[in-house]
PDB file of C-alpha atoms in Angstrom:
ATOM      1  CA  VAL R  22      11.130  34.254  14.523  1.00 91.00           C
ATOM      2  CA  VAL R  23      13.493  33.684  11.620  1.00 89.00           C
ATOM      3  CA  SER R  24      16.566  31.710  12.635  1.00 92.00           C
ATOM      4  CA  ALA R  25      18.182  31.301   9.209  1.00 93.00           C
ATOM      5  CA  ILE R  26      17.802  32.764   5.749  1.00 95.00           C
ATOM      6  CA  GLY R  27      19.013  31.547   2.396  1.00 96.00           C
ATOM      7  CA  VAL R  28      18.548  31.493  -1.345  1.00 95.00           C
ATOM      8  CA  GLY R  29      17.849  28.608  -3.689  1.00 95.00           C
ATOM      9  CA  CYS R  30      18.754  28.511  -7.366  1.00 93.00           C
ATOM     10  CA  ASN R  31      20.486  26.560 -10.114  1.00 93.00           C
ATOM     11  CA  GLU R  32      23.490  28.838 -10.667  1.00 96.00           C
ATOM     12  CA  TRP R  33      26.299  29.254  -8.147  1.00 97.00           C
ATOM     13  CA  GLN R  34      27.148  32.636  -9.684  1.00 98.00           C
ATOM     14  CA  VAL R  35      23.765  34.014  -8.571  1.00 97.00           C
ATOM     15  CA  CYS R  36      24.346  32.675  -5.070  1.00 97.00           C
ATOM     16  CA  GLU R  37      27.824  34.191  -4.982  1.00 98.00           C
ATOM     17  CA  ALA R  38      26.556  37.592  -6.110  1.00 98.00           C
ATOM     18  CA  ALA R  39      23.874  37.496  -3.413  1.00 98.00           C
ATOM     19  CA  LEU R  40      26.419  36.515  -0.765  1.00 98.00           C
ATOM     20  CA  ARG R  41      28.700  39.372  -1.754  1.00 98.00           C
ATOM     21  CA  GLU R  42      25.772  41.777  -1.162  1.00 97.00           C
ATOM     22  CA  ARG R  43      24.195  40.311   1.996  1.00 96.00           C
ATOM     23  CA  ASP R  44      24.728  37.782   4.758  1.00 96.00           C
ATOM     24  CA  PHE R  45      23.051  34.417   4.264  1.00 98.00           C
ATOM     25  CA  ASP R  46      23.082  31.257   6.340  1.00 98.00           C
ATOM     26  CA  CYS R  47      22.636  28.790   3.522  1.00 98.00           C
ATOM     27  CA  PHE R  48      22.010  28.230  -0.162  1.00 98.00           C
ATOM     28  CA  LEU R  49      20.074  25.505  -1.943  1.00 97.00           C
ATOM     29  CA  LEU R  50      22.123  24.887  -5.059  1.00 96.00           C
ATOM     30  CA  ALA R  51      20.994  22.412  -7.713  1.00 93.00           C
ATOM     31  CA  GLY R  52      23.497  20.542  -9.856  1.00 90.00           C
ATOM     32  CA  ARG R  53      26.381  22.998  -9.824  1.00 94.00           C
ATOM     33  CA  TYR R  54      28.852  21.039  -7.715  1.00 97.00           C
ATOM     34  CA  THR R  55      29.084  17.442  -8.852  1.00 97.00           C
ATOM     35  CA  LEU R  56      31.474  14.918 -10.339  1.00 98.00           C
ATOM     36  CA  LEU R  57      30.852  16.747 -13.624  1.00 98.00           C
ATOM     37  CA  GLU R  58      30.965  20.360 -12.413  1.00 97.00           C
ATOM     38  CA  GLN R  59      33.411  21.908  -9.977  1.00 98.00           C
ATOM     39  CA  ASP R  60      33.746  25.526 -11.140  1.00 98.00           C
ATOM     40  CA  ALA R  61      32.141  26.621  -7.857  1.00 98.00           C
ATOM     41  CA  LEU R  62      35.503  25.759  -6.263  1.00 98.00           C
ATOM     42  CA  ASP R  63      37.035  28.849  -7.879  1.00 98.00           C
ATOM     43  CA  THR R  64      35.365  31.567  -5.829  1.00 98.00           C
ATOM     44  CA  PHE R  65      31.931  30.611  -4.508  1.00 98.00           C
ATOM     45  CA  LEU R  66      32.729  27.688  -2.228  1.00 98.00           C
ATOM     46  CA  PRO R  67      35.818  29.379  -0.744  1.00 98.00           C
ATOM     47  CA  LEU R  68      33.637  32.419  -0.005  1.00 98.00           C
ATOM     48  CA  CYS R  69      31.080  30.153   1.671  1.00 98.00           C
ATOM     49  CA  GLU R  70      33.847  28.624   3.801  1.00 98.00           C
ATOM     50  CA  GLU R  71      35.132  32.070   4.735  1.00 98.00           C
ATOM     51  CA  ARG R  72      31.638  33.286   5.676  1.00 98.00           C
ATOM     52  CA  ASP R  73      30.499  30.005   7.329  1.00 98.00           C
ATOM     53  CA  VAL R  74      27.642  29.484   4.876  1.00 98.00           C
ATOM     54  CA  ALA R  75      26.181  26.016   4.326  1.00 98.00           C
ATOM     55  CA  ILE R  76      25.157  24.576   0.975  1.00 98.00           C
ATOM     56  CA  VAL R  77      22.196  22.250   0.660  1.00 97.00           C
ATOM     57  CA  LEU R  78      23.048  20.511  -2.580  1.00 96.00           C
ATOM     58  CA  GLY R  79      20.339  19.259  -4.901  1.00 93.00           C
ATOM     59  CA  GLY R  80      20.834  17.623  -8.257  1.00 90.00           C
ATOM     60  CA  GLY R  81      23.997  15.739  -7.382  1.00 91.00           C
ATOM     61  CA  PHE R  82      23.269  13.316 -10.212  1.00 92.00           C
ATOM     62  CA  ASN R  83      23.181  16.233 -12.722  1.00 92.00           C
ATOM     63  CA  SER R  84      19.570  15.518 -13.735  1.00 91.00           C
ATOM     64  CA  GLY R  85      20.184  11.784 -13.787  1.00 92.00           C
ATOM     65  CA  ILE R  86      23.229  10.973 -15.902  1.00 96.00           C
ATOM     66  CA  LEU R  87      25.400  10.212 -12.864  1.00 97.00           C
ATOM     67  CA  ALA R  88      22.752   7.725 -11.739  1.00 94.00           C
ATOM     68  CA  THR R  89      21.889   6.141 -15.083  1.00 95.00           C
ATOM     69  CA  GLY R  90      25.284   6.316 -16.716  1.00 97.00           C
ATOM     70  CA  PRO R  91      25.845   7.334 -20.338  1.00 96.00           C
ATOM     71  CA  ILE R  92      22.817   5.535 -21.766  1.00 96.00           C
ATOM     72  CA  LYS R  93      20.811   6.672 -24.776  1.00 93.00           C
ATOM     73  CA  GLY R  94      18.491   9.447 -23.635  1.00 95.00           C
ATOM     74  CA  ALA R  95      20.447  10.154 -20.426  1.00 96.00           C
ATOM     75  CA  HIS R  96      19.731  13.593 -19.000  1.00 95.00           C
ATOM     76  CA  TYR R  97      22.249  16.239 -17.978  1.00 96.00           C
ATOM     77  CA  ASN R  98      21.065  19.630 -16.718  1.00 92.00           C
ATOM     78  CA  TYR R  99      17.423  18.985 -17.588  1.00 90.00           C
ATOM     79  CA  ALA R 100      18.083  18.051 -21.225  1.00 95.00           C
ATOM     80  CA  GLU R 101      19.352  15.089 -23.199  1.00 96.00           C
ATOM     81  CA  ALA R 102      23.102  14.791 -22.650  1.00 97.00           C
ATOM     82  CA  GLU R 103      25.354  15.758 -25.533  1.00 96.00           C
ATOM     83  CA  GLU R 104      28.319  13.642 -26.634  1.00 96.00           C
ATOM     84  CA  PRO R 105      31.072  15.485 -24.692  1.00 97.00           C
ATOM     85  CA  ILE R 106      29.187  14.886 -21.429  1.00 97.00           C
ATOM     86  CA  LEU R 107      28.422  11.278 -22.370  1.00 98.00           C
ATOM     87  CA  GLU R 108      32.139  10.723 -23.031  1.00 98.00           C
ATOM     88  CA  ARG R 109      33.156  12.264 -19.727  1.00 98.00           C
ATOM     89  CA  VAL R 110      30.659  10.066 -17.900  1.00 98.00           C
ATOM     90  CA  ARG R 111      32.055   7.032 -19.757  1.00 98.00           C
ATOM     91  CA  GLN R 112      35.501   7.964 -18.457  1.00 99.00           C
ATOM     92  CA  ILE R 113      34.225   8.317 -14.888  1.00 99.00           C
ATOM     93  CA  GLU R 114      32.352   5.042 -15.275  1.00 98.00           C
ATOM     94  CA  ALA R 115      35.572   3.311 -16.406  1.00 99.00           C
ATOM     95  CA  VAL R 116      37.366   4.424 -13.239  1.00 99.00           C
ATOM     96  CA  CYS R 117      34.372   3.271 -11.199  1.00 99.00           C
ATOM     97  CA  LYS R 118      34.565  -0.177 -12.805  1.00 98.00           C
ATOM     98  CA  LYS R 119      38.322  -0.376 -12.233  1.00 98.00           C
ATOM     99  CA  PHE R 120      37.799   0.159  -8.498  1.00 99.00           C
ATOM    100  CA  ASP R 121      34.444  -1.672  -8.277  1.00 98.00           C
ATOM    101  CA  VAL R 122      32.718   1.533  -7.146  1.00 99.00           C
ATOM    102  CA  SER R 123      29.127   2.472  -7.898  1.00 98.00           C
ATOM    103  CA  MET R 124      29.030   5.739  -9.843  1.00 98.00           C
ATOM    104  CA  LYS R 125      25.899   6.659  -7.886  1.00 96.00           C
ATOM    105  CA  ALA R 126      27.768   6.161  -4.608  1.00 98.00           C
ATOM    106  CA  ALA R 127      30.681   8.228  -5.898  1.00 98.00           C
ATOM    107  CA  ALA R 128      28.337  11.037  -6.976  1.00 98.00           C
ATOM    108  CA  LEU R 129      26.573  11.131  -3.610  1.00 97.00           C
ATOM    109  CA  GLN R 130      29.717  10.908  -1.504  1.00 98.00           C
ATOM    110  CA  PHE R 131      31.800  13.340  -3.558  1.00 98.00           C
ATOM    111  CA  VAL R 132      29.619  16.363  -2.846  1.00 97.00           C
ATOM    112  CA  LEU R 133      29.418  15.645   0.868  1.00 97.00           C
ATOM    113  CA  ALA R 134      33.216  15.716   1.152  1.00 98.00           C
ATOM    114  CA  HIS R 135      33.182  19.488   0.778  1.00 98.00           C
ATOM    115  CA  PRO R 136      33.133  21.159   4.217  1.00 98.00           C
ATOM    116  CA  CYS R 137      30.387  23.609   3.176  1.00 98.00           C
ATOM    117  CA  ILE R 138      28.038  20.857   1.993  1.00 98.00           C
ATOM    118  CA  PRO R 139      26.503  19.049   4.969  1.00 96.00           C
ATOM    119  CA  THR R 140      23.341  18.120   3.068  1.00 94.00           C
ATOM    120  CA  ASN R 141      22.706  16.422  -0.268  1.00 93.00           C
ATOM    121  CA  ILE R 142      19.207  16.021  -1.702  1.00 91.00           C
ATOM    122  CA  PRO R 143      19.354  13.257  -4.306  1.00 87.00           C
ATOM    123  CA  GLY R 144      16.379  12.745  -6.572  1.00 76.00           C
ATOM    124  CA  THR R 145      14.281  10.024  -4.980  1.00 81.00           C
ATOM    125  CA  ARG R 146      10.998   8.815  -6.430  1.00 82.00           C
ATOM    126  CA  THR R 147      10.304   5.770  -4.286  1.00 90.00           C
ATOM    127  CA  LYS R 148      11.117   4.307  -0.885  1.00 92.00           C
ATOM    128  CA  THR R 149      13.317   1.803  -2.704  1.00 92.00           C
ATOM    129  CA  HIS R 150      15.348   4.687  -4.178  1.00 88.00           C
ATOM    130  CA  LEU R 151      15.596   6.250  -0.725  1.00 90.00           C
ATOM    131  CA  ASP R 152      16.862   3.005   0.776  1.00 92.00           C
ATOM    132  CA  GLN R 153      19.350   2.598  -2.086  1.00 92.00           C
ATOM    133  CA  ASN R 154      20.638   6.157  -1.670  1.00 90.00           C
ATOM    134  CA  LEU R 155      21.128   5.670   2.058  1.00 92.00           C
ATOM    135  CA  GLY R 156      23.156   2.537   1.343  1.00 93.00           C
ATOM    136  CA  LEU R 157      25.198   4.306  -1.336  1.00 95.00           C
ATOM    137  CA  ILE R 158      26.118   7.116   1.062  1.00 94.00           C
ATOM    138  CA  GLU R 159      27.758   4.522   3.303  1.00 94.00           C
ATOM    139  CA  ALA R 160      29.294   2.331   0.581  1.00 97.00           C
ATOM    140  CA  PRO R 161      33.055   1.934   0.980  1.00 97.00           C
ATOM    141  CA  ILE R 162      35.083   3.807  -1.643  1.00 98.00           C
ATOM    142  CA  PRO R 163      38.875   3.542  -1.542  1.00 98.00           C
ATOM    143  CA  VAL R 164      40.881   6.775  -1.416  1.00 98.00           C
ATOM    144  CA  GLU R 165      42.778   5.474  -4.451  1.00 99.00           C
ATOM    145  CA  PHE R 166      39.576   5.841  -6.475  1.00 99.00           C
ATOM    146  CA  TRP R 167      39.456   9.589  -5.830  1.00 99.00           C
ATOM    147  CA  ALA R 168      43.171   9.892  -6.589  1.00 99.00           C
ATOM    148  CA  ALA R 169      42.596   8.128  -9.924  1.00 99.00           C
ATOM    149  CA  LEU R 170      39.786  10.546 -10.852  1.00 99.00           C
ATOM    150  CA  LYS R 171      42.120  13.454 -10.108  1.00 99.00           C
ATOM    151  CA  LYS R 172      45.052  11.881 -11.957  1.00 98.00           C
ATOM    152  CA  GLU R 173      42.902  11.416 -15.069  1.00 98.00           C
ATOM    153  CA  GLY R 174      41.620  14.997 -14.850  1.00 98.00           C
ATOM    154  CA  LEU R 175      38.037  13.897 -14.235  1.00 98.00           C
ATOM    155  CA  ILE R 176      37.702  15.899 -11.031  1.00 98.00           C
ATOM    156  CA  ARG R 177      39.720  18.918 -10.029  1.00 98.00           C
ATOM    157  CA  GLU R 178      42.913  18.558  -8.017  1.00 98.00           C
ATOM    158  CA  ASN R 179      41.590  20.969  -5.381  1.00 98.00           C
ATOM    159  CA  ALA R 180      38.261  19.167  -4.964  1.00 98.00           C
ATOM    160  CA  PRO R 181      37.850  17.777  -1.450  1.00 98.00           C
ATOM    161  CA  THR R 182      37.252  14.032  -1.520  1.00 98.00           C
ATOM    162  CA  PRO R 183      36.117  11.530   1.092  1.00 96.00           C
ATOM    163  CA  THR R 184      38.851  10.049   3.247  1.00 89.00           C
TER     164      THR R 184
END
């Protein structure tokens, strides 16, 4: 007996097209709603809210750069990050430092603030990483931090944030 059906992919546009054609219960979406990418807020995530569809989000660190920071060789979307992305991560990192917030914690908590995203699958290679991620999910982050990211144009004004 099938109790739920979904689609998994790396592009929210594919998921949206599928949802406009058929009913789905969930989507596994990798790396397309993060601190660095919020275009899914335009049409896809509102459609998911309207249709009561859940998103299981993978790749919340955008292939690593939101975990490692803008270091040499940092990866974004499965490739070495280019300068515009490195600069944007530097800007996010600066706000994190100002508020004494871990960028990893911010990346993990940001995605879970969206009402359609009850599940986040961060990349975890070891039990130590798992334990760290669990701690980061619960790390306190002041609401002023999220307001600062919005004020500086680093996340969209309409992006839900933790309260």
